[in-house]
mmCIF file of C-alpha atoms in Angstrom:
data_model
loop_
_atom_site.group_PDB
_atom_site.id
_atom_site.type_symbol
_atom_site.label_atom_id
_atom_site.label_comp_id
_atom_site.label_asym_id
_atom_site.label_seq_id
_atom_site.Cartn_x
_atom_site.Cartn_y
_atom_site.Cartn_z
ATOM 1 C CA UNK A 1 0.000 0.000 0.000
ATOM 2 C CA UNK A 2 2.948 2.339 0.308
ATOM 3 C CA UNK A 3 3.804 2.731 -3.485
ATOM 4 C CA UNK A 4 7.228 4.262 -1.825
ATOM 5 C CA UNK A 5 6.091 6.800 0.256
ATOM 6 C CA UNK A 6 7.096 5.873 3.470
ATOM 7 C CA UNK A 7 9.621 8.551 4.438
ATOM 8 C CA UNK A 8 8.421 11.322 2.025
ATOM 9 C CA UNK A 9 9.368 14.758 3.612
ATOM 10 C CA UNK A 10 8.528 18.122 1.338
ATOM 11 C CA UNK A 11 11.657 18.365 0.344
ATOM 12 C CA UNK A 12 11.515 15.600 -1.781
ATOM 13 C CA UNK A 13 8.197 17.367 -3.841
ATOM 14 C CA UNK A 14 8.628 18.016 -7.546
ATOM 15 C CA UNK A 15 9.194 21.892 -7.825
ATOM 16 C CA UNK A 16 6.024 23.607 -7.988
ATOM 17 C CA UNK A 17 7.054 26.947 -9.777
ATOM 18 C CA UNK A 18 4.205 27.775 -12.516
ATOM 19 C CA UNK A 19 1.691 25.684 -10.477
ATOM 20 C CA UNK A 20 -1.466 27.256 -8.513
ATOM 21 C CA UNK A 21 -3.373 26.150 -5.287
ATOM 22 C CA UNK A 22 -5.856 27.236 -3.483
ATOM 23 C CA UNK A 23 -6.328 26.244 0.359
ATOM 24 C CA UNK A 24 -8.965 26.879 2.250
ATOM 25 C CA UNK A 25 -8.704 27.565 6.043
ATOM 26 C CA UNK A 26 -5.157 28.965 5.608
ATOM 27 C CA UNK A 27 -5.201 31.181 8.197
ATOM 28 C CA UNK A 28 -4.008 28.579 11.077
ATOM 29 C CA UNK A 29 -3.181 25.086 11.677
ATOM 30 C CA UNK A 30 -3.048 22.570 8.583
ATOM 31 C CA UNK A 31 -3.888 25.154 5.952
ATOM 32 C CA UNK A 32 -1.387 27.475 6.961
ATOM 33 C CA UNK A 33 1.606 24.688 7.107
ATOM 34 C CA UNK A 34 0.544 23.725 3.658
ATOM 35 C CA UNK A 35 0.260 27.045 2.280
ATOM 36 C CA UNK A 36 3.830 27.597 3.214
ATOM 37 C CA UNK A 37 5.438 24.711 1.934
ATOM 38 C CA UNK A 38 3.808 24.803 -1.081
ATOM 39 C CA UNK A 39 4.673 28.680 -1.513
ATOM 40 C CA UNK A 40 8.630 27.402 -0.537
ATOM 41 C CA UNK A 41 8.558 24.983 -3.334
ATOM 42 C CA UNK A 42 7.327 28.121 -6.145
ATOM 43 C CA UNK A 43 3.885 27.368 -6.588
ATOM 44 C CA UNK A 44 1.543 30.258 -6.256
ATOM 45 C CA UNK A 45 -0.565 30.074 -3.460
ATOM 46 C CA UNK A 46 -3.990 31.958 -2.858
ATOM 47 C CA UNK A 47 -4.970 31.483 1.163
ATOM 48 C CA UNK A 48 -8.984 31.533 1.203
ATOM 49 C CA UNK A 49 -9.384 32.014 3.998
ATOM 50 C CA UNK A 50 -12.711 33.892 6.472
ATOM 51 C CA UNK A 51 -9.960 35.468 8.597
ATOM 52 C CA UNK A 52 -7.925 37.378 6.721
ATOM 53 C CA UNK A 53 -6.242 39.332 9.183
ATOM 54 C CA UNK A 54 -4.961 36.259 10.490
ATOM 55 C CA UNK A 55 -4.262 35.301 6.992
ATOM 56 C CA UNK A 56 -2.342 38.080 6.231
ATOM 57 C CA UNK A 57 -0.083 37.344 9.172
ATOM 58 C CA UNK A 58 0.130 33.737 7.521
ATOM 59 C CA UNK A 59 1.361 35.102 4.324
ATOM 60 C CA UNK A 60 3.676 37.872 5.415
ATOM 61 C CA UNK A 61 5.839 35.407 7.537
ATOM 62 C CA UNK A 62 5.870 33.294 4.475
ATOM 63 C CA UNK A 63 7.436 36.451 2.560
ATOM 64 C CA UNK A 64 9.456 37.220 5.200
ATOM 65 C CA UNK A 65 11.497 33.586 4.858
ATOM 66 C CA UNK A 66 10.666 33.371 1.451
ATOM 67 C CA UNK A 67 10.719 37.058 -0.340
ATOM 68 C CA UNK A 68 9.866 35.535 -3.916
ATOM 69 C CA UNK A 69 6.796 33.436 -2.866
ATOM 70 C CA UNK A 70 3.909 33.872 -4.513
ATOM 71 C CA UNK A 71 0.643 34.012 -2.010
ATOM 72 C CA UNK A 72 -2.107 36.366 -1.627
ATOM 73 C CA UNK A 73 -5.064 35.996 1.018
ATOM 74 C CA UNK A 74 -8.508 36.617 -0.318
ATOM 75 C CA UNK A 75 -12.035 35.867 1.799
ATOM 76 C CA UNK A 76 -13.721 33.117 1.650
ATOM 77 C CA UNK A 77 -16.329 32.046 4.591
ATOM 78 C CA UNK A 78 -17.424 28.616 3.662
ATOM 79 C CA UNK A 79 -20.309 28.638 6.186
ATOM 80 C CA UNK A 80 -21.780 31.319 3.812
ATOM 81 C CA UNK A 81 -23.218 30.589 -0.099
ATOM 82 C CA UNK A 82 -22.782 34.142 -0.725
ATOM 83 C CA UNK A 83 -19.120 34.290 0.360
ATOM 84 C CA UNK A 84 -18.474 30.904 -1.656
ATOM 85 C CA UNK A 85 -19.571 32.859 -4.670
ATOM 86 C CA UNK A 86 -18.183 35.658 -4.240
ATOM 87 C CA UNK A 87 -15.057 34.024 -4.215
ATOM 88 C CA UNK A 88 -15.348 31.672 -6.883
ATOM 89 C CA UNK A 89 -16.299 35.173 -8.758
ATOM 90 C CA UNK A 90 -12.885 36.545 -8.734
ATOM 91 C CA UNK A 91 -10.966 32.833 -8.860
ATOM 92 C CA UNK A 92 -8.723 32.917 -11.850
ATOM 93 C CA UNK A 93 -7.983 29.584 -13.234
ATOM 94 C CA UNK A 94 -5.749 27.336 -10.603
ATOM 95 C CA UNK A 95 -4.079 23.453 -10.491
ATOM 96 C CA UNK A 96 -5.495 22.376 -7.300
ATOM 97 C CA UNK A 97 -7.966 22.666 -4.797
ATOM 98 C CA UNK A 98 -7.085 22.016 -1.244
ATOM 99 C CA UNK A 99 -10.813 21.841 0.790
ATOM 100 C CA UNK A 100 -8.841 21.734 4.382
ATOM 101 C CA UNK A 101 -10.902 24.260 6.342
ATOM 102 C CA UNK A 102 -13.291 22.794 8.647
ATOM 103 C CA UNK A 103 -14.708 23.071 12.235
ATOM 104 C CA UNK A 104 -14.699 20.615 14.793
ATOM 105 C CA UNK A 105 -17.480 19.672 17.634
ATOM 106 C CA UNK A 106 -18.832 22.946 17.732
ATOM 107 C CA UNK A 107 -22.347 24.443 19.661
ATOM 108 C CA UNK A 108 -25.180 23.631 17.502
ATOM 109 C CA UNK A 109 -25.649 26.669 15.135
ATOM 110 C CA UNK A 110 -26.619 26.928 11.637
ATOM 111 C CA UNK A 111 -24.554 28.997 9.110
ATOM 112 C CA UNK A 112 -25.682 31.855 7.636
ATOM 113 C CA UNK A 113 -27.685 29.835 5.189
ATOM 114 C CA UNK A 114 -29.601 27.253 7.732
ATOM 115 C CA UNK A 115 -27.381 24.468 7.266
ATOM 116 C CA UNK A 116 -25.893 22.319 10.602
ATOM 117 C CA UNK A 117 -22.155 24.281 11.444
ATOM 118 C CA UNK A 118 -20.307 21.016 10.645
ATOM 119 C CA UNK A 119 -21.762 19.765 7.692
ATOM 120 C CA UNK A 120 -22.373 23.021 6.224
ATOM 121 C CA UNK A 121 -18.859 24.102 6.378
ATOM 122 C CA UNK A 122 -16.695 21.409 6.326
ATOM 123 C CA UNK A 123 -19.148 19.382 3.735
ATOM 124 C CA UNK A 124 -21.616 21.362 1.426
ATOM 125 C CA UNK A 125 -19.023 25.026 1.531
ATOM 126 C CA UNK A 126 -16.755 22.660 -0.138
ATOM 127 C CA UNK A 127 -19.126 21.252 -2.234
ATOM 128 C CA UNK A 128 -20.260 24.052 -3.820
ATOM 129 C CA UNK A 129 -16.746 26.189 -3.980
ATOM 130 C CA UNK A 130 -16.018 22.633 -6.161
ATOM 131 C CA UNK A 131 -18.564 22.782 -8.068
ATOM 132 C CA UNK A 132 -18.780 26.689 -8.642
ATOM 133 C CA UNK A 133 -14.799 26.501 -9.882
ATOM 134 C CA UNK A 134 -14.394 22.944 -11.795
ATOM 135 C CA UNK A 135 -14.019 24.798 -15.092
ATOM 136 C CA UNK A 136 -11.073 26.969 -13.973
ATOM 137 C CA UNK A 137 -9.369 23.142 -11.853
ATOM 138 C CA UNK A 138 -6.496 21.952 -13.862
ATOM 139 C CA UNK A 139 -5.249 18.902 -12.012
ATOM 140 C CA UNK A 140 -6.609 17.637 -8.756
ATOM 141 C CA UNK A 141 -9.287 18.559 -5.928
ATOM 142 C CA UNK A 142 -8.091 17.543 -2.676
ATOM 143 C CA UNK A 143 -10.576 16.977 0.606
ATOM 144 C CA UNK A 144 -9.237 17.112 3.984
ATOM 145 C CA UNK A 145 -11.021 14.216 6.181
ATOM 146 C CA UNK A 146 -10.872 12.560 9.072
ATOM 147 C CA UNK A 147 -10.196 9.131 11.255
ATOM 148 C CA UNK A 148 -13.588 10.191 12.463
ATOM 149 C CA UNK A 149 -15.191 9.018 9.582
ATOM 150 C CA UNK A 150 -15.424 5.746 10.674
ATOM 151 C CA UNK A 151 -18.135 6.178 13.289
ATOM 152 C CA UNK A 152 -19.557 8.716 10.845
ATOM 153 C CA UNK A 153 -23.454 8.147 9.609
ATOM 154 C CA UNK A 154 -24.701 10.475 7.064
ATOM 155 C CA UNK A 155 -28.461 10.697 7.190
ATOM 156 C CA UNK A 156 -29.869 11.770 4.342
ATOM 157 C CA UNK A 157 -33.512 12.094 5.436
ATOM 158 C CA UNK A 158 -31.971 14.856 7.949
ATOM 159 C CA UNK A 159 -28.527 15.883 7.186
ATOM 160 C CA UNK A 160 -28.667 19.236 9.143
ATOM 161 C CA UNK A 161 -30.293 17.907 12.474
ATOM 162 C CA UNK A 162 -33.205 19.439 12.195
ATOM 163 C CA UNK A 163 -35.240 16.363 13.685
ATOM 164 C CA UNK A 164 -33.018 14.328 15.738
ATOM 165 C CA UNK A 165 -31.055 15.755 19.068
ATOM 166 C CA UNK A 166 -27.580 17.236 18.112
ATOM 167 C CA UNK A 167 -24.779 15.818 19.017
ATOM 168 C CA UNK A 168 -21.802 17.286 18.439
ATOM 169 C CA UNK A 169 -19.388 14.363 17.494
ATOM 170 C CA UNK A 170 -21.422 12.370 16.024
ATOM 171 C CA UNK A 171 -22.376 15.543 13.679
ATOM 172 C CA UNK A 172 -18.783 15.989 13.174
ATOM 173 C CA UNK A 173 -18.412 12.485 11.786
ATOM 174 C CA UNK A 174 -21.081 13.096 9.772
ATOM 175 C CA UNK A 175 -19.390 15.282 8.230
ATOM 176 C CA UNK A 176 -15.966 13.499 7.831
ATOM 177 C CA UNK A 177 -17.422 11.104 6.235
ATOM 178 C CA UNK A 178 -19.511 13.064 3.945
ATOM 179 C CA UNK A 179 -15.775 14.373 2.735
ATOM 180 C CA UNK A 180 -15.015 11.449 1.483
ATOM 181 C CA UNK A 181 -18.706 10.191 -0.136
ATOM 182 C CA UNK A 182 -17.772 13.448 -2.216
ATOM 183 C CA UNK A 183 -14.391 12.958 -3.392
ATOM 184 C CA UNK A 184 -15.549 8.742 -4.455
ATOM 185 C CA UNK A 185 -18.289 9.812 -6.391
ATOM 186 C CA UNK A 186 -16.666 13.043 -7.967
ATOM 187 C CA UNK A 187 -13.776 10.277 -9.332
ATOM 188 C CA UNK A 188 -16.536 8.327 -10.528
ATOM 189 C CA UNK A 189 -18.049 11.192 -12.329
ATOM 190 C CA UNK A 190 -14.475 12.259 -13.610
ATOM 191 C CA UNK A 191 -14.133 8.439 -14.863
ATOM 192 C CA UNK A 192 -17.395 8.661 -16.513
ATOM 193 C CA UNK A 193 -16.951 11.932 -18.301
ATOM 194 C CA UNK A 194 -13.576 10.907 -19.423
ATOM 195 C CA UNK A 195 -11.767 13.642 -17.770
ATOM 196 C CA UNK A 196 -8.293 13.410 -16.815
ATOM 197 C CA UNK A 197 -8.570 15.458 -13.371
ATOM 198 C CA UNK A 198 -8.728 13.439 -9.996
ATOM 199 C CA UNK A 199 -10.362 13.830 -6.833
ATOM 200 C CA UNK A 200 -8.533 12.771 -3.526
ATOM 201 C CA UNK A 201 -8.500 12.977 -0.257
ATOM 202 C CA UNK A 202 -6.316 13.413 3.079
ATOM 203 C CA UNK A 203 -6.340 12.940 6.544
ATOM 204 C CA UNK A 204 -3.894 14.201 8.897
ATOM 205 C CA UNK A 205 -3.859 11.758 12.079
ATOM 206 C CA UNK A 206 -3.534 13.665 15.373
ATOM 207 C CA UNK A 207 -2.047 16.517 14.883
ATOM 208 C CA UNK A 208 -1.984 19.641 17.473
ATOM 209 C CA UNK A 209 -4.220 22.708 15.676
ATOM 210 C CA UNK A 210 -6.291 25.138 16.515
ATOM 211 C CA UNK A 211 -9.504 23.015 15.838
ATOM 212 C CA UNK A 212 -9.387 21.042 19.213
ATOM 213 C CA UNK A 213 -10.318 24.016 20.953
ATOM 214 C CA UNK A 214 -13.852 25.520 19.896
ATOM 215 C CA UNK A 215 -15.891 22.918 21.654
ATOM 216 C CA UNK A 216 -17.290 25.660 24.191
ATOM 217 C CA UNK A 217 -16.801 22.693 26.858
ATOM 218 C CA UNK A 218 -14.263 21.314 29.141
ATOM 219 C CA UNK A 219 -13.862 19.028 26.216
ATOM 220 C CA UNK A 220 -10.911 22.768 25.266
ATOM 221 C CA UNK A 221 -8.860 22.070 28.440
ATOM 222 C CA UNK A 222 -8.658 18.329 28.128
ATOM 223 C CA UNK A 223 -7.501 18.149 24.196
ATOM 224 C CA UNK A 224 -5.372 21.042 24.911
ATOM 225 C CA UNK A 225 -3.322 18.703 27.403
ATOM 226 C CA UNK A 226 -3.457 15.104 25.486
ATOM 227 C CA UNK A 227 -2.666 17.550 22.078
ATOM 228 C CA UNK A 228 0.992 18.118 24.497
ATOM 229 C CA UNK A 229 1.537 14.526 25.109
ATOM 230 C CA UNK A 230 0.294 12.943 22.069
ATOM 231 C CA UNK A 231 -0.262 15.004 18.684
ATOM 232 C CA UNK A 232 2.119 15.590 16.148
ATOM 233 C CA UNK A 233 2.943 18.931 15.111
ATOM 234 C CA UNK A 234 0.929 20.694 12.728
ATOM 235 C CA UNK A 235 3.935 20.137 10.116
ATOM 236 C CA UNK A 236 3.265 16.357 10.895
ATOM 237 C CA UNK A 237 -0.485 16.767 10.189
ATOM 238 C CA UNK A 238 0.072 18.532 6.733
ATOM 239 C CA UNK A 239 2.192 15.822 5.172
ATOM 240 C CA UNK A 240 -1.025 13.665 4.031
ATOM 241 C CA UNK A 241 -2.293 16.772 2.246
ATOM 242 C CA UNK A 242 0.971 18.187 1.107
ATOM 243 C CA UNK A 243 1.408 14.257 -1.044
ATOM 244 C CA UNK A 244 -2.038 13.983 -1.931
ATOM 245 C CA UNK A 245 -1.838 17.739 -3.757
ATOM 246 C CA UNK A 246 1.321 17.707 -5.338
ATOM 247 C CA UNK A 247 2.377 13.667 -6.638
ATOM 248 C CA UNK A 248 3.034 13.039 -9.454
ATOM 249 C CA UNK A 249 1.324 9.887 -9.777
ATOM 250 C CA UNK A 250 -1.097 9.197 -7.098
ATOM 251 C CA UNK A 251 -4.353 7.629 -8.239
ATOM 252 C CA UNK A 252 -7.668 9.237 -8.348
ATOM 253 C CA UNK A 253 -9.385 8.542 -5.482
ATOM 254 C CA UNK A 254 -6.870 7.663 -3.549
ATOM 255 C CA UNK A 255 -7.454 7.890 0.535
ATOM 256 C CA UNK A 256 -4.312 9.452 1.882
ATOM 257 C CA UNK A 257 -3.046 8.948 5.625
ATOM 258 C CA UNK A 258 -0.169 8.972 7.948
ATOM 259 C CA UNK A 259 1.904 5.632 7.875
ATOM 260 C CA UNK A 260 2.059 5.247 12.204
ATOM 261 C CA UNK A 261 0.027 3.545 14.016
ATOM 262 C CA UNK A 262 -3.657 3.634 13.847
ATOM 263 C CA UNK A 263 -2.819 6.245 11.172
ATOM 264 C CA UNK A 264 -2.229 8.631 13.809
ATOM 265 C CA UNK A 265 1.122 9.917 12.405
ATOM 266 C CA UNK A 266 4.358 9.400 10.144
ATOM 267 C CA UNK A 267 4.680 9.399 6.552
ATOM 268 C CA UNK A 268 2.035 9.797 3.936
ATOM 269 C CA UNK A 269 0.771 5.644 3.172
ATOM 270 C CA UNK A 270 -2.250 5.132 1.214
ATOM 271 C CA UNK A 271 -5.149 4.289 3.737
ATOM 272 C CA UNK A 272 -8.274 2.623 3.531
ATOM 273 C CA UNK A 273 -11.644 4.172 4.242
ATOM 274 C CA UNK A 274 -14.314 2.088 5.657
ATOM 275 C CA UNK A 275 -16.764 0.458 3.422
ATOM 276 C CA UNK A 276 -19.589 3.284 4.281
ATOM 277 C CA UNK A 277 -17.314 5.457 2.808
ATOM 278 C CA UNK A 278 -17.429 3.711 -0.475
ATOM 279 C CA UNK A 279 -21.239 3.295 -0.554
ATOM 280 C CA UNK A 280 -22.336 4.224 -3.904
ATOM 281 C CA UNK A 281 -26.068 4.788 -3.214
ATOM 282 C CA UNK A 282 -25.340 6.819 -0.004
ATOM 283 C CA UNK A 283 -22.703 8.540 -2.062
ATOM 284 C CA UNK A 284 -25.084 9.195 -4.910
ATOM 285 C CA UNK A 285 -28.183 10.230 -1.932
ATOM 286 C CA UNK A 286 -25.518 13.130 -0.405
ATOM 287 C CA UNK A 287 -24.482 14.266 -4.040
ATOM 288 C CA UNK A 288 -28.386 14.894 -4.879
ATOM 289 C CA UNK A 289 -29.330 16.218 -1.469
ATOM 290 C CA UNK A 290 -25.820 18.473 -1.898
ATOM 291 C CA UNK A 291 -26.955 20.174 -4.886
ATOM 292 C CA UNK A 292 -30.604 21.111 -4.083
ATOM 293 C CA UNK A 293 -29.593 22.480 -0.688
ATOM 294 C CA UNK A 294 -26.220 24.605 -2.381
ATOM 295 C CA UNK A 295 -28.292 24.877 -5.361
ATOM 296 C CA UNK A 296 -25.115 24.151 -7.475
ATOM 297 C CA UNK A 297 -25.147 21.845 -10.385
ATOM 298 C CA UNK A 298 -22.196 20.068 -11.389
ATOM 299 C CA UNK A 299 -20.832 20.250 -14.802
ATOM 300 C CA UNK A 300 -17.652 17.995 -15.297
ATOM 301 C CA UNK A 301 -15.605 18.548 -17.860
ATOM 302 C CA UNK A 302 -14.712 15.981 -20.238
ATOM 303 C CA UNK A 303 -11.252 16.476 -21.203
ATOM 304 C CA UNK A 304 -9.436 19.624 -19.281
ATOM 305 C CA UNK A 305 -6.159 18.675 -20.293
ATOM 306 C CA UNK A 306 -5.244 18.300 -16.779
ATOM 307 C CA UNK A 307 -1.558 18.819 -15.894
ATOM 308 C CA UNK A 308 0.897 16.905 -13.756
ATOM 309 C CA UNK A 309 3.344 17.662 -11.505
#
C-alpha cells in the first residue's frame, strides 16, 4: 500500500514553480503549514481564507522567509453561499484545490444559510466552492477528512439535524465522512466523463491545531493537554495533504493517511476508508441532497487537459 512513500518529507516534492493552489482555512493550523510549503517549493498560493487578518499574518511570515513566494489571502467564509460565490467570482484559473478548512465539535448553530455548522462548512461550503470553480481546476481537488469518519453516519432524510437531538461528534463524523462520499463519487463522475482530473482525499492523524479548541466545553482544556503529550505537530499533520496535492502519480481517489500507528502519524501511506465510505447509493443520496440544498449543479468537464506535476 505504500507505493514508496514511506519517508516522504517536502523536500523531496517536484518543484512547484508555474503551479497554482488554493487552500482553504489557511489562516491557522493545517492550511497554513501547507500554504507555506507549497509557496517554498514556487507554486503560487492563494490562502482563502474567512480570517484574513490572520491570513495576512500567515502570508507575510511566508514572505518574510521566502521574499519571492507567490501568495495572496482573499475571503472566503465557507459557512456562507454568498461568500463561496463571491469568491469563486474573482478565482482565476488554478491546479489544485485544497478543501482543508473545517470546524470541529462545535455548539449547535446553523450557518448563515440554515445548514448544521459542521456539515455546512466542512461538507456542502466545499461542495459548492467545487462545483462553482471545476471549469477553472487543472489537475486535482483535494478533501481534507478525518479518522472520524469511521463512526460517521450520514443521514440523508436529515442531514442538518433538524429532527433528531444534536450531538456534536457524532455531527462531526457526519461530516468526515460526507468528505469522502464526495471525493468517491466526484472520481466516478471524472471516470465517466472521461476527464483526466482526480479527486482525492487526506487525513492528517492527530495533529496539534487550533480546531481542538472551539468545543465551548471542558472538552478545550482536556484536548489542549493530550494535544501536548500525544499530537504531532501541525507540520506532521500537513504531510497527508501536502502528497495527496502535489504527486506526481497518485491515483484518483486515492485515501491518503499517515503511515504510524492507527494512522495517527508518520509518513504519507495510502489508507483505507471504511466500506460506508465507499457506498455508492449513499454517495449518490448526499451528491443529490448536496446540490438542491447549495443549489449548485455540477458540470464535469470531459477532457481539461489536466496537468501533472
Amino acid at each position: 500500500m505504500s507505493i514508496g512513500m514511506y519517508g516522504w518529507t517536502p523536500g523531496e516534492m517536484n518543484n512547484q514553480s508555474g503551479r497554482s493552489f488554493v487552500v482553504t482555512g489557511a489562516n491557522s493550523g493545517l492550511g497554513a503549514v501547507t500554504a507555506r510549503v507549497l509557496a517554498e517549493a514556487g507554486a503560487s498560493v492563494i490562502l482563502a481564507c474567512r480570517n484574513t487578518d490572520r491570513g495576512e499574518a500567515v502570508a507575510d511570515r511566508i514572505r518574510k522567509s521566502q521574499p519571492e513566494a507567490q501568495c495572496e489571502v482573499r475571503s472566503l467564509d465557507l459557512a456562507d453561499l454568498s461568500s463561496v460565490y463571491a469568491f469563486t467570482n474573482e478565482c482565476p484559473q488554478i491546479d489544485v484545490l485544497i478543501n482543508n478548512a473545517g470546524v470541529m465539535a462545535v455548539p449547535k448553530t446553523r450557518t448563515k444559510d440554515g445548514f448544521e455548522m459542521q456539515l455546512g462548512t466542512n461538507h456542502l461550503g466545499h461542495f459548492a466552492l467545487t462545483g462553482l470553480l471545476l471549469d477553472r481546476i487543472t489537475d486535482r481537488v483535494v478533501t481534507v477528512s478525518s479518522g472520524m469518519h469511521l463512526i460517521g453516519r450520514v443521514d440523508l432524510k436529515d442531514l442538518n439535524w433538524e429532527r433528531r437531538k444534536y450531538r456534536r461528534w457524532p455531527a462531526y463524523a457526519q461530516s468526515k465522512l460526507a468528505n469522502l462520499l464526495f471525493t468517491y463519487e466526484l472520481q466516478r463522475r471524472f471516470d465517466a466523463a472521461g476527464s483526466g482530473m482526480r479527486a482525492v482525499a487526506a487525513h492528517p492523524g492527530y495533529a496539534s491545531t487550533g480546531l481542538q479548541s472551539h468545543t465551548g466545553t471542558i472538552q478545550d482544556r482536556l484536548m489542549r493537554v493530550t494535544n501536548k503529550l500525544l499530537a504531532q505537530s501541525a507540520e506532521g499533520g500537513a504531510l497527508p495533504s501536502l502528497y495527496a496535492a502535489t504527486a506526481p502519480s497518485l491515483p484518483g481517489g486515492s485515501y491518503v493517511g499517515p503511515a504510524g500507528r492507527f494512522e495517527q502519524r508518520g509518513s504519507p501511506v495510502l489508507v483505507r476508508s471504511n466500506k460506508r465510505s465507499r457506498d455508492r447509493t449513499l454517495a449518490k443520496g448526499l451528491w443529490e441532497e448536496s446540490e438542491a440544498l447549495t443549489g449548485v449543479a455540477y458540470r464535469i468537464p470531459a477532457d481539461t487537459g489536466s496537468t501533472q506535476n
